[in-house]
Every structure is written in structure tokens, then in C-alpha cells.
Coordinates of C-alpha atoms in Angstrom, one line a residue:
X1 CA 24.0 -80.7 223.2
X2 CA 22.9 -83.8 225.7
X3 CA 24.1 -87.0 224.0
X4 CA 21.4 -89.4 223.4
X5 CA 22.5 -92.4 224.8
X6 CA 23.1 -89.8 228.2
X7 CA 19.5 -89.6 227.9
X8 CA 18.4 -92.9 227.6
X9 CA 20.4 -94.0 230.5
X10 CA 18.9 -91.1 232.4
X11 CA 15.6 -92.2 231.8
X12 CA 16.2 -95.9 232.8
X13 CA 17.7 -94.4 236.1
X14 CA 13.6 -92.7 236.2
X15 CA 12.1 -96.4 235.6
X16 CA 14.6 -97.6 238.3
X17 CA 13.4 -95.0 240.6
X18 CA 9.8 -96.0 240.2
X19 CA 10.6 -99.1 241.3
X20 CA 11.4 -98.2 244.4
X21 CA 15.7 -97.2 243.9
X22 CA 16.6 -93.7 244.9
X23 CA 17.7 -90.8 242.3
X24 CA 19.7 -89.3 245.6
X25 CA 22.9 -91.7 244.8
X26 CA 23.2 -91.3 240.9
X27 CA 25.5 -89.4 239.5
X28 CA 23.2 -87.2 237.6
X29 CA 24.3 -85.7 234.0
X30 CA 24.8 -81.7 234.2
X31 CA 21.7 -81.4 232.3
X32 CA 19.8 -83.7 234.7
X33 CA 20.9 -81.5 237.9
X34 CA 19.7 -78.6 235.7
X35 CA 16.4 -80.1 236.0
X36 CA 15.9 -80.2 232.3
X37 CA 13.7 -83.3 231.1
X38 CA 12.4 -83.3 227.8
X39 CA 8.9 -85.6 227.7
X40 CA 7.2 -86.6 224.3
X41 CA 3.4 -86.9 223.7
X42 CA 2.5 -88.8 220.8
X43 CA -0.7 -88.5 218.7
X44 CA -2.8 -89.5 215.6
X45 CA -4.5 -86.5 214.9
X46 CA -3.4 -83.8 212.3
X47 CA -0.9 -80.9 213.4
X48 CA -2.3 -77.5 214.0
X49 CA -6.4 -77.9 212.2
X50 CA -7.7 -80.6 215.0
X51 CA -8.1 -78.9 218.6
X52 CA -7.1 -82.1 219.9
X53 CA -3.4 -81.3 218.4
X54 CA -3.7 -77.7 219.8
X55 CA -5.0 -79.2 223.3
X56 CA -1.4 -81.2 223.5
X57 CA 0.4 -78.3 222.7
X58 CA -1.3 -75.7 225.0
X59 CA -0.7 -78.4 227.6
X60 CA 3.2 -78.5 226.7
X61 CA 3.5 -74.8 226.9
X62 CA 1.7 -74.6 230.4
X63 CA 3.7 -77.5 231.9
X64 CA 6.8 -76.2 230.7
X65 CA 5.8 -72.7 231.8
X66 CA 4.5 -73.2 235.3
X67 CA 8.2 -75.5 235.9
X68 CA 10.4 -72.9 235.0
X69 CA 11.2 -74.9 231.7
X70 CA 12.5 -77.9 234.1
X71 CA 9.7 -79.9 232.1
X72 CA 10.0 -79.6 228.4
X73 CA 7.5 -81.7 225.5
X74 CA 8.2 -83.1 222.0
X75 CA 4.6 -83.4 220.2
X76 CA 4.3 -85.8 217.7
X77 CA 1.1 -85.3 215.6
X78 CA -0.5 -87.8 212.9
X79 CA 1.4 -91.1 214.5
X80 CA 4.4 -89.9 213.0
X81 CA 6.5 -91.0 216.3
X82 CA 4.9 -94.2 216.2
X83 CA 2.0 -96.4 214.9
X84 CA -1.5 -95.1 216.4
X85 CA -2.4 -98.2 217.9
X86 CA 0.9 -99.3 219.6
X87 CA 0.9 -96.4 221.9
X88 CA -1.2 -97.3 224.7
X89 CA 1.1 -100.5 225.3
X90 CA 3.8 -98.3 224.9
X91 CA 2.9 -95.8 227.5
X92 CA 2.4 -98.8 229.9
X93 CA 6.4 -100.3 229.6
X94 CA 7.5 -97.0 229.5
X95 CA 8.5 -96.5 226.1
X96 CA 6.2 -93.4 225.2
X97 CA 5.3 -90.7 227.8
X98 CA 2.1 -89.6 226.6
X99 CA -0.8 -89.7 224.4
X100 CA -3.8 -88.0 223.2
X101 CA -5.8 -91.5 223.2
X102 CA -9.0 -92.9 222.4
X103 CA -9.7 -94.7 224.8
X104 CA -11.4 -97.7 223.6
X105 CA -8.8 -98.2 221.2
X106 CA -6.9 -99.3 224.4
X107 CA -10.5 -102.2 225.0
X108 CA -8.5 -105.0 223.4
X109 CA -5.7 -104.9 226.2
X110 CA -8.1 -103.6 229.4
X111 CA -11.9 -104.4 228.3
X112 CA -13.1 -101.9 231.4
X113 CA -11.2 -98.9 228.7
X114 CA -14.3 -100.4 226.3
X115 CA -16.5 -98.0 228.4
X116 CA -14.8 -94.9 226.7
X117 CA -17.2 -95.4 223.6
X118 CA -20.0 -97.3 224.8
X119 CA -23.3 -96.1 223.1
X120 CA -26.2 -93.7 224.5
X121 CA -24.6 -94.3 227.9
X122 CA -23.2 -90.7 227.6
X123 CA -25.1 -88.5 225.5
X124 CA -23.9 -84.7 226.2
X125 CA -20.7 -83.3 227.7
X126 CA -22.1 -82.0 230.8
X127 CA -23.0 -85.6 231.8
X128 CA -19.6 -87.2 230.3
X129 CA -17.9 -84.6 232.6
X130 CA -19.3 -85.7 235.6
X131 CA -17.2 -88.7 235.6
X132 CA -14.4 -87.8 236.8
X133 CA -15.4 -87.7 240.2
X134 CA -18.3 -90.1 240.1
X135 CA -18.0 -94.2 241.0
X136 CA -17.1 -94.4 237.5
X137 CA -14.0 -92.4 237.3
X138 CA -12.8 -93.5 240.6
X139 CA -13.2 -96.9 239.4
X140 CA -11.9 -96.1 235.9
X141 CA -8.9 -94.4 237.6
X142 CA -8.0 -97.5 239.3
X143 CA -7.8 -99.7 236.8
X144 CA -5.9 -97.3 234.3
X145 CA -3.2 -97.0 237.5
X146 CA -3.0 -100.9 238.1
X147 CA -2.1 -101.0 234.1
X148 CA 0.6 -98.5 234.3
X149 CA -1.6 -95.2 233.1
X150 CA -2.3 -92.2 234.1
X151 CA -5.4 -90.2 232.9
X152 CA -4.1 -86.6 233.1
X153 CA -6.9 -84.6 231.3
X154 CA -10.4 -86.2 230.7
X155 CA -11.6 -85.2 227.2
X156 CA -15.2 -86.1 225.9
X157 CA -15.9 -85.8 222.1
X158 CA -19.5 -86.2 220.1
X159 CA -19.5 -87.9 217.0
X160 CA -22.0 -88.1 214.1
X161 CA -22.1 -90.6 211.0
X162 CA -21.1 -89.9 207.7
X163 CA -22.4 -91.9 204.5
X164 CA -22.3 -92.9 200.5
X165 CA -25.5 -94.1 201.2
X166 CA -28.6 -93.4 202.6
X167 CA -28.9 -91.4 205.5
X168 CA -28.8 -93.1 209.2
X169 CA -30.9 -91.9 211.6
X170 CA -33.0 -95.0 213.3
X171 CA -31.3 -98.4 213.9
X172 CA -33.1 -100.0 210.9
X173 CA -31.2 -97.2 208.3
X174 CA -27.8 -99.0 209.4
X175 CA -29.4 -102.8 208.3
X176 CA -27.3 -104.1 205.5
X177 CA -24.7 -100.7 205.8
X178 CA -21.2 -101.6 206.0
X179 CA -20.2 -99.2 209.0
X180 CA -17.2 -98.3 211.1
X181 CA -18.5 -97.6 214.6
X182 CA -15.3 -97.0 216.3
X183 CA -15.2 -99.5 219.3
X184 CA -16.2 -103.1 220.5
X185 CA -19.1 -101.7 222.7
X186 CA -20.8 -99.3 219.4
X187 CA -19.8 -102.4 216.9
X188 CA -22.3 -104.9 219.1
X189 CA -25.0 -102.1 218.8
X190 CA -24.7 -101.6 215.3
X191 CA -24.5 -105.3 214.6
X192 CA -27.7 -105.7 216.7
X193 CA -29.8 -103.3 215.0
X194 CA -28.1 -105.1 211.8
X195 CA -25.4 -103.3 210.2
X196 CA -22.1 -104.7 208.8
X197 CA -19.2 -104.0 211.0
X198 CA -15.8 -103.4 210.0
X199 CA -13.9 -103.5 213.1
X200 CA -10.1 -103.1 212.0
X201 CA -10.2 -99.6 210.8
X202 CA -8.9 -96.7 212.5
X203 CA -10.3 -93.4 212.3
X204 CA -7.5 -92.2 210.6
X205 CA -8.0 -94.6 208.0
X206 CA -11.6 -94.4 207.3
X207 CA -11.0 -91.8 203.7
X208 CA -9.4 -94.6 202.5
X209 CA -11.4 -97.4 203.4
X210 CA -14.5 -94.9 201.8
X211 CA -12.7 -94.3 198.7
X212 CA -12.1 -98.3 198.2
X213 CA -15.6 -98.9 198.9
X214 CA -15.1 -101.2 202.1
X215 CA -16.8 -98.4 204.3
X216 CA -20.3 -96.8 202.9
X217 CA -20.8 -95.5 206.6
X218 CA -18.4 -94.0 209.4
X219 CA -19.1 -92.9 212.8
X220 CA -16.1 -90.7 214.7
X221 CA -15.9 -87.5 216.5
X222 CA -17.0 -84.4 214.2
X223 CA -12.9 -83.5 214.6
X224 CA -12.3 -86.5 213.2
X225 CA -14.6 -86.4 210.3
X226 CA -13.6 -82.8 209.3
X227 CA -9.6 -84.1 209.9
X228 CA -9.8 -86.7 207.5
X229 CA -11.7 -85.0 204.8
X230 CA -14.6 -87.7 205.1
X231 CA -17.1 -85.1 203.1
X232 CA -15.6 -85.3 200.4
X233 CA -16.7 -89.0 200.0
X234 CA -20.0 -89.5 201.5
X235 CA -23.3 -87.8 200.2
X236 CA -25.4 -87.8 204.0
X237 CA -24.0 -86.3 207.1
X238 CA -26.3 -87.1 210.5
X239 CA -24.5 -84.4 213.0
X240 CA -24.1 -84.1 216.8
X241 CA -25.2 -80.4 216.8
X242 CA -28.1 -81.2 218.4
X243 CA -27.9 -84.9 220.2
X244 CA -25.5 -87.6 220.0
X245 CA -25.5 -91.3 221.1
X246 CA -21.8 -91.6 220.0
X247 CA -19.4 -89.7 223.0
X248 CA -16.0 -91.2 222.8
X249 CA -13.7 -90.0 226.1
X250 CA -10.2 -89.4 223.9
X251 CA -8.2 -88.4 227.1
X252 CA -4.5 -87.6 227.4
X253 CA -2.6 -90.1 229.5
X254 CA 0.7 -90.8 230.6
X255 CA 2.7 -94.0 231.2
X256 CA 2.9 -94.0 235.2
X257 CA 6.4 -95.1 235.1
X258 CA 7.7 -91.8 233.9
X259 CA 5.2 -89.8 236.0
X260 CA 6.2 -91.8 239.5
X261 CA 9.4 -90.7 238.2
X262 CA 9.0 -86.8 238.3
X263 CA 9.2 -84.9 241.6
X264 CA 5.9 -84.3 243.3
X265 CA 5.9 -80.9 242.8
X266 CA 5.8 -81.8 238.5
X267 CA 3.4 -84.6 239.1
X268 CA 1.3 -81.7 240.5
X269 CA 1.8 -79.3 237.8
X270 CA 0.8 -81.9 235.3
X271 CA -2.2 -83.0 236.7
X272 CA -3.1 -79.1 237.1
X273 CA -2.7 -78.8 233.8
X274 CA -3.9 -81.4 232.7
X275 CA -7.4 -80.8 234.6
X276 CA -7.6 -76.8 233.1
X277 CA -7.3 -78.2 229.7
X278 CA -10.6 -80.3 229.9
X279 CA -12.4 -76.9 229.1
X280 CA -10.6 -75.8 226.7
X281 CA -11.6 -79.6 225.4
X282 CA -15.1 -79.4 225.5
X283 CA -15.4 -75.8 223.9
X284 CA -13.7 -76.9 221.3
X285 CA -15.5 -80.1 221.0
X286 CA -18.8 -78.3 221.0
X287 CA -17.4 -75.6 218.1
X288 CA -16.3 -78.7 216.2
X289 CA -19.7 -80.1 216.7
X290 CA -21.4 -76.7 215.3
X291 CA -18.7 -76.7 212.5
X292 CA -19.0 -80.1 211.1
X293 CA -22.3 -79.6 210.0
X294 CA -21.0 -76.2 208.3
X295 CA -18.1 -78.2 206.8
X296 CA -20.2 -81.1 205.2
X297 CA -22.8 -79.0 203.7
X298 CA -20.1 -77.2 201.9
X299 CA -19.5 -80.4 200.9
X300 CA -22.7 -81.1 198.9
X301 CA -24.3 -83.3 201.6
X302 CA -27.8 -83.2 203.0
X303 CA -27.6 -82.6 206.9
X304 CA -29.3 -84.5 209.6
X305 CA -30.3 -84.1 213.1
X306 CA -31.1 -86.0 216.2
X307 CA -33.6 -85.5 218.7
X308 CA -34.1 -87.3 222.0
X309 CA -36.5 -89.7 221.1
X310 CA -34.5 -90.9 218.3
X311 CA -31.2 -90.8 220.7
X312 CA -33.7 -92.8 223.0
X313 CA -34.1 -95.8 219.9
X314 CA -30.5 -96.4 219.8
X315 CA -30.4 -96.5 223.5
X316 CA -32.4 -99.2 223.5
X317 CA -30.4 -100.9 221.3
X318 CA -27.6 -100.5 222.9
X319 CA -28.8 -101.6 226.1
X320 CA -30.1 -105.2 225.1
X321 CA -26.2 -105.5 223.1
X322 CA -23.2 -103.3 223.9
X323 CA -24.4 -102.7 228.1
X324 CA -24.7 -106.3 228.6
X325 CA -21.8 -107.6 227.2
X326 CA -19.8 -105.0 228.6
X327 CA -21.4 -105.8 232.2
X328 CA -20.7 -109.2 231.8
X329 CA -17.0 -108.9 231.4
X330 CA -15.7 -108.1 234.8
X331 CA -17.0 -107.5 238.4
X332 CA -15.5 -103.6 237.6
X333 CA -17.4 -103.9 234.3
X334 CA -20.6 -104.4 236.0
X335 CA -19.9 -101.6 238.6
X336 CA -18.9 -99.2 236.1
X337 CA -21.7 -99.6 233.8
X338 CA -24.4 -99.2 236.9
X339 CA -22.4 -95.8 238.5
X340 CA -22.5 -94.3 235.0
X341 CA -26.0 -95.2 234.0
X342 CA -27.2 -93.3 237.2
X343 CA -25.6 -89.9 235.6
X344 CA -27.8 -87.8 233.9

């Protein structure tokens, strides 16, 4: 068995690498010149019932498959390798080698990664998908590589709103609510049209903040609301069946360190991967979409649908709040914002 501390000096001799040293002078472990590295991808989502657990596991088995097993993965579901929201800093010094993220989560440290949840800007998955190789993406890729990240699969997720209350279909049903919305960008909106934002809870800790009382209103993906059991507590369910003006982009990245590291031929493989795994994403997105509906009925609440017009209100909303101040905080910001309000 490799000794540990063999490991961690191995994978300091990586970091080294990346910064410009040479791998051909070290004198490599056996198990290194065997071409055995063992990677771990860390995530907050529950093992085996959220596709977005499965998605990181399909991925592990493919890599590892297509390298002959000279690329190997540890997955770590529900944050149980470490806390949800220290992983994107983690990926970025090298400490963690992947994650399923949300990427607004990561908003606080690079405000252009805001743009991951901003409202009605994407409002189906055929038009989140098309920024990958729009302005946006390119632009998006940038600045994820100039913070030490790299985006391996891009995954888009709809989201509906779950509540104790009354149901919320038009910006003035959220007045008064006390809501989760799930980012900076969707908090502005729903502060504009007059909700009560609580802006320090996770998604994974929204039954709890329901059960206390401190929520009567959640936004997430429809994964996440059937993951955390949200129907048991709320009594309305607005779904994203139909329409959504909540997409989050939850994509898996990887600290850049560790992948400057790998040969070219890996880094290859990976991003292969990572790129077929975006449809198995969506389809599963979509089924999760259809299901949540299905899931909270069985739960005793009344269902709700959009339709474009009312997608169209929030929109507005969003516009005159969330777009602006996102445009306003960077030069990038601005550019992103105008590429991705051009795809339709």
C-alpha cells in the first residue's frame, strides 16, 4: 500500500511542476512510474438519489476507464471530505481536486462566477448550453483559469420555489416572504420586487432553516428540493416543468494546479469526459424537473406552473436590480452580461 506521506510529497512534486520545474529529474515512487494517481472530487449533494452524485461518478469511471486506470477518483458526496463552501478556495491552492460546484457560491471570491445564477437571463437548457462556446463562456473561461479553475463539464440546472406560505408566482407573492434565493444576483431581484432575503443559507441547509421557521420560501434546483426533503415542510410548490427564471450553472471544476500537472494526453481525457457528461446532465436535469412536481404532490402540496409572460415579470425585475449591479462590477461583468443577453 502507497504510504501517505509518499503521496503528499508526490503531489507537491505536481504543484512544483506547474510551476514551471520538470517531473523528468524526480525520483518518482514505484507507484508514480506506474502511472497510478488517485484524484478526489468533493461534493454537497447526497450519494447515489441526486444525478449530480451519479454525474461525478460516471465521470470517475470514464476517466479512469479511457487511462487504463492510470487516473483513479475518490468521490466524496454530502461535504463529507470538507465543508461545502470551502471548496472552491480549496480547488484554487490546490488542496481539493475537484468539485461538483454551484457556481455562484464561488461570487463572494470572483463576482464574474455571480453570473452562474443570475435571474431570467437563462431561462431553458438549450439556451444555457450555448454558453460554452459563446463570448460568455470564453470570457467566463478566462477568468475561472486566471483564478486557478478549470470548468471541466458545464452543467445547467432549473429550479422552482417551495413554500409554508402562499404560493409565488408574480413578484408581488414574494413581498413580505422570507426567501432563500440562492445567490447575490437572485437575492437583489427578490429584494427588489420586496421579499426578505436570507443570504447565509446553503441549499443543503434550507430543511432546517424551514423547520425553524427562518425560511417560509426556498428557491434551488428541483434536485435539490427533492434531496433535502423540502416537501415535507412547505404546503405550495411553483415547478420548473414548464418555464423557469431560476437556471443555476452547478459545473464540475478542477483546481488548475493539479490539472497543469497531468500529462496532456490525461488533461485531454478529462476534458472529453467531462464535455460527454453535460448530456447526461441536462437529461437528468430535465427528468428531475418532471419529477419534482410528481414528488411534491405526493407530498400534499398544490402545484404551480409558469408561463412566459409570467417568466417575462420576473425578468423585468431582474433587469432594473440583479443585471445592473452585476454589469456594474467589472469591465468582464459588463461584457458578459451583454454576450449572454443576446442568447436566445
Amino acid at each position: 500500500m502507497t504510504d501517505s506521506k509518499e503521496i503528499s510529497q508526490f503531489r507537491r512534486q505536481l504543484l512544483l511542476g506547474a510551476a514551471g520545474a520538470s517531473l523528468a529529474g524526480y525520483n518518482l515512487p514505484s507507484w508514480a512510474q506506474a502511472g497510478t494517481t488517485t484524484l478526489k472530487i468533493s461534493h454537497q449533494f447526497p450519494s447515489g438519489t441526486d444525478f449530480r452524485d451519479r454525474l461525478c461518478k460516471k465521470f470517475a469511471d470514464e476517466v479512469s476507464k479511457r487511462t487504463n486506470g492510470a487516473l483513479k477518483f475518490d468521490v466524496y458526496p454530502q461535504h463529507s471530505l470538507m465543508k461545502t463552501m470551502a471548496q472552491f478556495s480549496a480547488m484554487r491552492k490546490g488542496a481539493l481536486d475537484l468539485s461538483l460546484y454551484p457556481l455562484p457560491y464561488a461570487g463572494t471570491e470572483v463576482p464574474e462566477a455571480n453570473i452562474g445564477l443570475m435571474p431570467g437571463l437563462v431561462t431553458s437548457y438549450e439556451q444555457g448550453a450555448k454558453w460554452k462556446n459563446a463570448e460568455v463562456g470564453k470570457l467566463l473561461n478566462k477568468v475561472m483559469a486566471s483564478k486557478g479553475i478549470v470548468i471541466v463539464s458545464w452543467i445547467w440546472q432549473a429550479g422552482g420555489v417551495a413554500t409554508r406560505s402562499g404560493p409565488v408566482i408574480l413578484p408581488d407573492d414574494i413581498k413580505g416572504v422570507k426567501v432563500r434565493g440562492g445567490s447575490r444576483a437572485f437575492d437583489l431581484m427578490l429584494k427588489a420586487a420586496g421579499g426578505s432575503v436570507m443570504t447565509s443559507i446553503g441549499s443543503d441547509e434550507t430543511y432546517q432553516a424551514m423547520q425553524s421557521g427562518s425560511l417560509d420560501a426556498v428557491y434551488t434546483s428541483s434536485a435539490s428540493l427533492m434531496s433535502f426533503k423540502i416537501q415535507e415542510l412547505s404546503k405550495n410548490f411553483t415547478s420548473a416543468k414548464n418555464k423557469s427564471y431560476w437556471f443555476m450553472m452547478e459545473p464540475l471544476m478542477m483546481s488548475k494546479s493539479i490539472f497543469d500537472a497531468l500529462p496532456k494526453n490525461q488533461q485531454d481525457i478529462i476534458m472529453a469526459v467531462g464535455s460527454d457528461m453535460e448530456k447526461y446532465g441536462t437529461e437528468q436535469a430535465k427528468l428531475d424537473d418532471i419529477n419534482a412536481a410528481i414528488y411534491f404532490a405526493k407530498g400534499q402540496n398544490k402545484i404551480f406552473e409558469l408561463d412566459s409572460n409570467q417568466v417575462d415579470k420576473w425578468r423585468t425585475v431582474a433587469k432594473a436590480s440583479a443585471w445592473i449591479d452585476f454589469a456594474n462590477q467589472n469591465e468582464t461583468c459588463a461584457a458578459m452580461i451583454k454576450s449572454a443577453e443576446k442568447i436566445s
